[in-house]
Amino acid sequence: TFQKSGRIKDIRFKELPTTTAKGGRLFNECVSGLPTMPAVLTLAHDLKRNMDYSVVVTVASFSSTFSITENGISRPKIITCQGSDGKNYKQLVKGGDDMRQDAVMEQVFESVNCTLRRDPETYKRRLGIRTYKIIPTTPQTGVLEWVENTVPFGSLLTDKESGLHSRYYPADWTHSECRSRLKDAQDNADKETRFAQIYENFHPAFRFFFVEKFADPTQWMTARLAYTR
């Protein structure tokens, strides 16, 4: 309903239609009424040998509003959790998507990072994979850590107004036009021909991100190496 109306920001939980049985409560109301608050799901918590977890950041409350992402197949919801440490933690709630494989891959990346930290050469070069927390709650739902100071890769490149392609190559075909042309290919030979045409009319523009964000040559080199490594 909200997506159809174009309203995706600062939606109050109380505005949601109640689909639960009589007497049911909304999620944020249920959590706020728990006798013992759970830990913030999207924070990493190390195992303690003394089993003292008193310093673990727990949920103090949830914001009364949420937002809907501008893109994504399932249009995930953005909620804000207030921690017992006084900080706000944004979280992404997804439905209709199996998050278990994603969570396993993040664990694989963590193992890779441990290997890279143990090797002197890779440690010296600061090689590593940026990971984030994924918590599957059911086979079709999950909660993800919101990574601050990031932008969607697709929006960065192909947004009609602020995208790099539209600003640096305004005469190029749009990404949707490229997709449409490739989709209409009759066979593999036609697809190869169309791909060559797209290659000529849709130029790489990601390099301009580093030029815009890191004007200092040293910072530019550091950022470029961090990305490629």
mmCIF file of C-alpha atoms in Angstrom:
data_model
loop_
_atom_site.group_PDB
_atom_site.id
_atom_site.type_symbol
_atom_site.label_atom_id
_atom_site.label_comp_id
_atom_site.label_asym_id
_atom_site.label_seq_id
_atom_site.Cartn_x
_atom_site.Cartn_y
_atom_site.Cartn_z
ATOM 1 C CA THR A 1 0.000 0.000 0.000
ATOM 2 C CA PHE A 2 2.717 2.455 0.982
ATOM 3 C CA GLN A 3 4.862 1.525 -2.036
ATOM 4 C CA LYS A 4 1.963 2.070 -4.447
ATOM 5 C CA SER A 5 1.319 5.509 -2.992
ATOM 6 C CA GLY A 6 5.010 6.402 -3.324
ATOM 7 C CA ARG A 7 5.445 6.904 0.414
ATOM 8 C CA ILE A 8 8.535 5.066 1.627
ATOM 9 C CA LYS A 9 10.009 7.266 4.387
ATOM 10 C CA ASP A 10 9.145 7.664 8.079
ATOM 11 C CA ILE A 11 6.162 5.323 8.149
ATOM 12 C CA ARG A 12 4.780 4.764 11.644
ATOM 13 C CA PHE A 13 4.369 1.171 12.805
ATOM 14 C CA LYS A 14 0.909 2.061 14.074
ATOM 15 C CA GLU A 15 -0.171 2.798 10.509
ATOM 16 C CA LEU A 16 0.333 -0.822 9.491
ATOM 17 C CA PRO A 17 -2.860 -2.820 9.018
ATOM 18 C CA THR A 18 -3.326 -5.428 11.750
ATOM 19 C CA THR A 19 -3.421 -8.885 10.188
ATOM 20 C CA THR A 20 -2.818 -10.860 13.375
ATOM 21 C CA ALA A 21 -5.483 -12.545 15.453
ATOM 22 C CA LYS A 22 -7.553 -10.482 17.856
ATOM 23 C CA GLY A 23 -5.394 -9.282 20.691
ATOM 24 C CA GLY A 24 -2.186 -9.486 18.656
ATOM 25 C CA ARG A 25 0.476 -6.781 18.902
ATOM 26 C CA LEU A 26 2.960 -5.228 16.508
ATOM 27 C CA PHE A 27 6.605 -6.325 16.586
ATOM 28 C CA ASN A 28 8.041 -3.215 18.225
ATOM 29 C CA GLU A 29 5.369 -3.376 20.929
ATOM 30 C CA CYS A 30 6.180 -7.037 21.682
ATOM 31 C CA VAL A 31 9.913 -6.415 21.977
ATOM 32 C CA SER A 32 9.476 -3.325 24.153
ATOM 33 C CA GLY A 33 7.488 -5.391 26.641
ATOM 34 C CA LEU A 34 10.028 -8.181 27.159
ATOM 35 C CA PRO A 35 11.316 -8.627 30.742
ATOM 36 C CA THR A 36 14.887 -9.124 29.481
ATOM 37 C CA MET A 37 15.922 -7.308 26.341
ATOM 38 C CA PRO A 38 17.850 -9.278 23.700
ATOM 39 C CA ALA A 39 21.259 -8.299 22.353
ATOM 40 C CA VAL A 40 21.433 -6.119 19.250
ATOM 41 C CA LEU A 41 21.331 -8.778 16.534
ATOM 42 C CA THR A 42 23.581 -7.030 14.056
ATOM 43 C CA LEU A 43 26.505 -6.492 16.437
ATOM 44 C CA ALA A 44 29.329 -9.030 16.679
ATOM 45 C CA HIS A 45 29.589 -10.612 20.112
ATOM 46 C CA ASP A 46 32.723 -12.560 21.004
ATOM 47 C CA LEU A 47 32.524 -15.701 23.108
ATOM 48 C CA LYS A 48 33.654 -15.174 26.717
ATOM 49 C CA ARG A 49 35.501 -17.865 28.624
ATOM 50 C CA ASN A 50 34.163 -16.530 31.915
ATOM 51 C CA MET A 51 30.645 -16.398 30.409
ATOM 52 C CA ASP A 52 30.264 -12.791 31.529
ATOM 53 C CA TYR A 53 28.159 -11.044 28.911
ATOM 54 C CA SER A 54 27.148 -8.067 31.013
ATOM 55 C CA VAL A 55 28.892 -5.698 28.595
ATOM 56 C CA VAL A 56 26.922 -6.937 25.585
ATOM 57 C CA VAL A 57 24.885 -4.133 23.989
ATOM 58 C CA THR A 58 21.208 -4.954 24.312
ATOM 59 C CA VAL A 59 18.113 -3.485 22.699
ATOM 60 C CA ALA A 60 16.764 -0.501 24.602
ATOM 61 C CA SER A 61 13.925 0.221 22.189
ATOM 62 C CA PHE A 62 12.975 0.491 18.530
ATOM 63 C CA SER A 63 12.103 3.636 16.662
ATOM 64 C CA SER A 64 8.372 4.084 16.117
ATOM 65 C CA THR A 65 8.913 4.603 12.382
ATOM 66 C CA PHE A 66 10.487 2.660 9.519
ATOM 67 C CA SER A 67 11.310 3.217 5.843
ATOM 68 C CA ILE A 68 11.162 1.149 2.665
ATOM 69 C CA THR A 69 14.212 0.883 0.414
ATOM 70 C CA GLU A 70 14.032 2.566 -2.973
ATOM 71 C CA ASN A 71 15.091 -0.571 -4.840
ATOM 72 C CA GLY A 72 15.457 -4.300 -4.372
ATOM 73 C CA ILE A 73 13.255 -7.183 -5.449
ATOM 74 C CA SER A 74 11.567 -7.608 -2.072
ATOM 75 C CA ARG A 75 11.810 -3.892 -1.084
ATOM 76 C CA PRO A 76 13.407 -4.467 2.357
ATOM 77 C CA LYS A 77 12.384 -2.347 5.332
ATOM 78 C CA ILE A 78 14.804 -0.135 7.280
ATOM 79 C CA ILE A 79 14.274 -0.019 11.042
ATOM 80 C CA THR A 80 16.308 1.701 13.771
ATOM 81 C CA CYS A 81 17.238 -0.004 17.012
ATOM 82 C CA GLN A 82 18.366 2.006 20.038
ATOM 83 C CA GLY A 83 21.081 0.151 21.958
ATOM 84 C CA SER A 84 21.790 0.161 25.670
ATOM 85 C CA ASP A 85 25.012 2.047 24.853
ATOM 86 C CA GLY A 86 22.984 5.036 23.630
ATOM 87 C CA LYS A 87 23.779 4.472 19.946
ATOM 88 C CA ASN A 88 21.322 3.954 17.097
ATOM 89 C CA TYR A 89 21.708 0.892 14.887
ATOM 90 C CA LYS A 90 20.028 0.744 11.515
ATOM 91 C CA GLN A 91 18.898 -2.702 10.404
ATOM 92 C CA LEU A 92 17.526 -4.050 7.163
ATOM 93 C CA VAL A 93 14.585 -6.450 7.448
ATOM 94 C CA LYS A 94 14.025 -8.649 4.399
ATOM 95 C CA GLY A 95 11.125 -10.957 3.606
ATOM 96 C CA GLY A 96 10.526 -13.420 0.787
ATOM 97 C CA ASP A 97 14.225 -14.241 0.440
ATOM 98 C CA ASP A 98 16.275 -17.094 1.907
ATOM 99 C CA MET A 99 19.063 -15.408 3.859
ATOM 100 C CA ARG A 100 20.764 -18.597 5.070
ATOM 101 C CA GLN A 101 23.123 -18.889 2.091
ATOM 102 C CA ASP A 102 24.089 -15.224 2.442
ATOM 103 C CA ALA A 103 24.848 -15.757 6.136
ATOM 104 C CA VAL A 104 27.041 -18.774 5.335
ATOM 105 C CA MET A 105 28.990 -16.762 2.747
ATOM 106 C CA GLU A 106 29.649 -14.013 5.306
ATOM 107 C CA GLN A 107 31.058 -16.700 7.622
ATOM 108 C CA VAL A 108 33.285 -17.898 4.775
ATOM 109 C CA PHE A 109 34.539 -14.332 4.283
ATOM 110 C CA GLU A 110 35.317 -14.105 8.019
ATOM 111 C CA SER A 111 37.398 -17.293 7.740
ATOM 112 C CA VAL A 112 39.232 -15.819 4.745
ATOM 113 C CA ASN A 113 39.970 -12.675 6.780
ATOM 114 C CA CYS A 114 41.423 -14.785 9.602
ATOM 115 C CA THR A 115 43.727 -16.484 7.091
ATOM 116 C CA LEU A 116 44.782 -13.152 5.598
ATOM 117 C CA ARG A 117 45.567 -11.730 9.051
ATOM 118 C CA ARG A 118 47.783 -14.702 9.939
ATOM 119 C CA ASP A 119 49.923 -14.425 6.814
ATOM 120 C CA PRO A 120 52.669 -11.755 7.226
ATOM 121 C CA GLU A 121 52.577 -10.618 3.600
ATOM 122 C CA THR A 122 48.803 -10.238 3.331
ATOM 123 C CA TYR A 123 48.682 -8.619 6.789
ATOM 124 C CA LYS A 124 51.303 -6.087 5.680
ATOM 125 C CA ARG A 125 49.224 -5.247 2.600
ATOM 126 C CA ARG A 126 46.062 -4.920 4.728
ATOM 127 C CA LEU A 127 44.132 -7.350 2.587
ATOM 128 C CA GLY A 128 40.664 -8.212 3.763
ATOM 129 C CA ILE A 129 36.969 -8.455 2.922
ATOM 130 C CA ARG A 130 34.485 -6.042 4.488
ATOM 131 C CA THR A 131 31.790 -8.173 6.086
ATOM 132 C CA TYR A 132 28.451 -7.417 7.693
ATOM 133 C CA LYS A 133 26.099 -9.364 9.936
ATOM 134 C CA ILE A 134 23.236 -11.406 8.474
ATOM 135 C CA ILE A 135 20.798 -13.087 10.855
ATOM 136 C CA PRO A 136 18.283 -15.483 9.224
ATOM 137 C CA THR A 137 15.135 -15.556 11.360
ATOM 138 C CA THR A 138 13.062 -17.974 9.246
ATOM 139 C CA PRO A 139 13.708 -19.723 5.892
ATOM 140 C CA GLN A 140 12.231 -16.673 4.135
ATOM 141 C CA THR A 141 13.105 -13.726 6.392
ATOM 142 C CA GLY A 142 16.182 -12.196 7.973
ATOM 143 C CA VAL A 143 17.820 -9.128 9.519
ATOM 144 C CA LEU A 144 20.926 -7.521 8.023
ATOM 145 C CA GLU A 145 23.370 -5.008 9.416
ATOM 146 C CA TRP A 146 23.018 -1.605 7.754
ATOM 147 C CA VAL A 147 26.439 -0.552 6.469
ATOM 148 C CA GLU A 148 26.806 3.188 6.985
ATOM 149 C CA ASN A 149 28.401 5.605 4.486
ATOM 150 C CA THR A 150 27.628 3.409 1.485
ATOM 151 C CA VAL A 151 25.500 3.827 -1.631
ATOM 152 C CA PRO A 152 23.894 1.128 -3.808
ATOM 153 C CA PHE A 153 26.230 0.227 -6.655
ATOM 154 C CA GLY A 154 23.411 0.404 -9.201
ATOM 155 C CA SER A 155 22.286 3.864 -8.085
ATOM 156 C CA LEU A 156 25.844 5.175 -8.114
ATOM 157 C CA LEU A 157 26.296 4.151 -11.738
ATOM 158 C CA THR A 158 22.878 4.310 -13.381
ATOM 159 C CA ASP A 159 20.644 6.744 -11.493
ATOM 160 C CA LYS A 160 18.933 8.952 -14.079
ATOM 161 C CA GLU A 161 19.925 12.205 -12.375
ATOM 162 C CA SER A 162 22.938 11.592 -10.141
ATOM 163 C CA GLY A 163 24.420 8.431 -11.685
ATOM 164 C CA LEU A 164 27.946 8.516 -13.087
ATOM 165 C CA HIS A 165 26.829 7.314 -16.513
ATOM 166 C CA SER A 166 24.194 10.005 -16.929
ATOM 167 C CA ARG A 167 26.621 12.749 -15.874
ATOM 168 C CA TYR A 168 29.767 11.703 -17.741
ATOM 169 C CA TYR A 169 28.200 9.948 -20.741
ATOM 170 C CA PRO A 170 24.799 11.602 -21.262
ATOM 171 C CA ALA A 171 24.685 10.478 -24.899
ATOM 172 C CA ASP A 172 25.144 6.804 -23.972
ATOM 173 C CA TRP A 173 22.335 4.288 -23.956
ATOM 174 C CA THR A 174 20.689 3.858 -20.562
ATOM 175 C CA HIS A 175 21.239 0.632 -18.627
ATOM 176 C CA SER A 176 17.557 -0.299 -19.060
ATOM 177 C CA GLU A 177 17.865 0.177 -22.826
ATOM 178 C CA CYS A 178 20.937 -2.064 -22.866
ATOM 179 C CA ARG A 179 19.094 -4.745 -20.929
ATOM 180 C CA SER A 180 16.125 -4.524 -23.276
ATOM 181 C CA ARG A 181 18.276 -4.816 -26.394
ATOM 182 C CA LEU A 182 20.097 -7.860 -25.036
ATOM 183 C CA LYS A 183 16.851 -9.466 -23.896
ATOM 184 C CA ASP A 184 15.339 -9.167 -27.393
ATOM 185 C CA ALA A 185 18.176 -11.161 -28.999
ATOM 186 C CA GLN A 186 16.870 -13.977 -31.206
ATOM 187 C CA ASP A 187 19.821 -16.364 -30.852
ATOM 188 C CA ASN A 188 23.431 -16.497 -29.637
ATOM 189 C CA ALA A 189 24.781 -14.863 -32.791
ATOM 190 C CA ASP A 190 22.302 -12.011 -32.468
ATOM 191 C CA LYS A 191 23.129 -11.715 -28.788
ATOM 192 C CA GLU A 192 26.833 -11.395 -29.581
ATOM 193 C CA THR A 193 26.106 -8.671 -32.140
ATOM 194 C CA ARG A 194 23.905 -6.773 -29.721
ATOM 195 C CA PHE A 195 26.508 -7.090 -26.961
ATOM 196 C CA ALA A 196 29.119 -5.528 -29.238
ATOM 197 C CA GLN A 197 26.717 -2.633 -29.919
ATOM 198 C CA ILE A 198 26.130 -2.154 -26.183
ATOM 199 C CA TYR A 199 29.883 -2.184 -25.611
ATOM 200 C CA GLU A 200 30.203 0.717 -28.055
ATOM 201 C CA ASN A 201 27.336 2.717 -26.552
ATOM 202 C CA PHE A 202 27.686 2.110 -22.809
ATOM 203 C CA HIS A 203 31.046 3.232 -21.436
ATOM 204 C CA PRO A 204 32.601 2.294 -18.066
ATOM 205 C CA ALA A 205 32.203 5.129 -15.572
ATOM 206 C CA PHE A 206 33.095 3.709 -12.166
ATOM 207 C CA ARG A 207 36.580 5.263 -12.241
ATOM 208 C CA PHE A 208 34.979 8.694 -11.845
ATOM 209 C CA PHE A 209 33.814 7.712 -8.357
ATOM 210 C CA PHE A 210 37.427 7.745 -7.145
ATOM 211 C CA VAL A 211 38.145 10.998 -8.982
ATOM 212 C CA GLU A 212 35.165 12.725 -7.328
ATOM 213 C CA LYS A 213 35.548 11.342 -3.809
ATOM 214 C CA PHE A 214 39.341 11.371 -3.486
ATOM 215 C CA ALA A 215 40.788 14.519 -5.045
ATOM 216 C CA ASP A 216 44.152 14.132 -3.324
ATOM 217 C CA PRO A 217 46.415 11.772 -5.361
ATOM 218 C CA THR A 218 47.565 9.892 -2.260
ATOM 219 C CA GLN A 219 44.011 9.345 -1.069
ATOM 220 C CA TRP A 220 42.980 8.337 -4.593
ATOM 221 C CA MET A 221 45.713 5.692 -4.760
ATOM 222 C CA THR A 222 44.903 4.384 -1.269
ATOM 223 C CA ALA A 223 41.184 4.106 -2.061
ATOM 224 C CA ARG A 224 41.804 2.482 -5.432
ATOM 225 C CA LEU A 225 44.145 -0.094 -3.895
ATOM 226 C CA ALA A 226 41.672 -0.785 -1.099
ATOM 227 C CA TYR A 227 38.952 -1.472 -3.671
ATOM 228 C CA THR A 228 41.044 -3.647 -5.986
ATOM 229 C CA ARG A 229 42.515 -5.646 -3.084
#
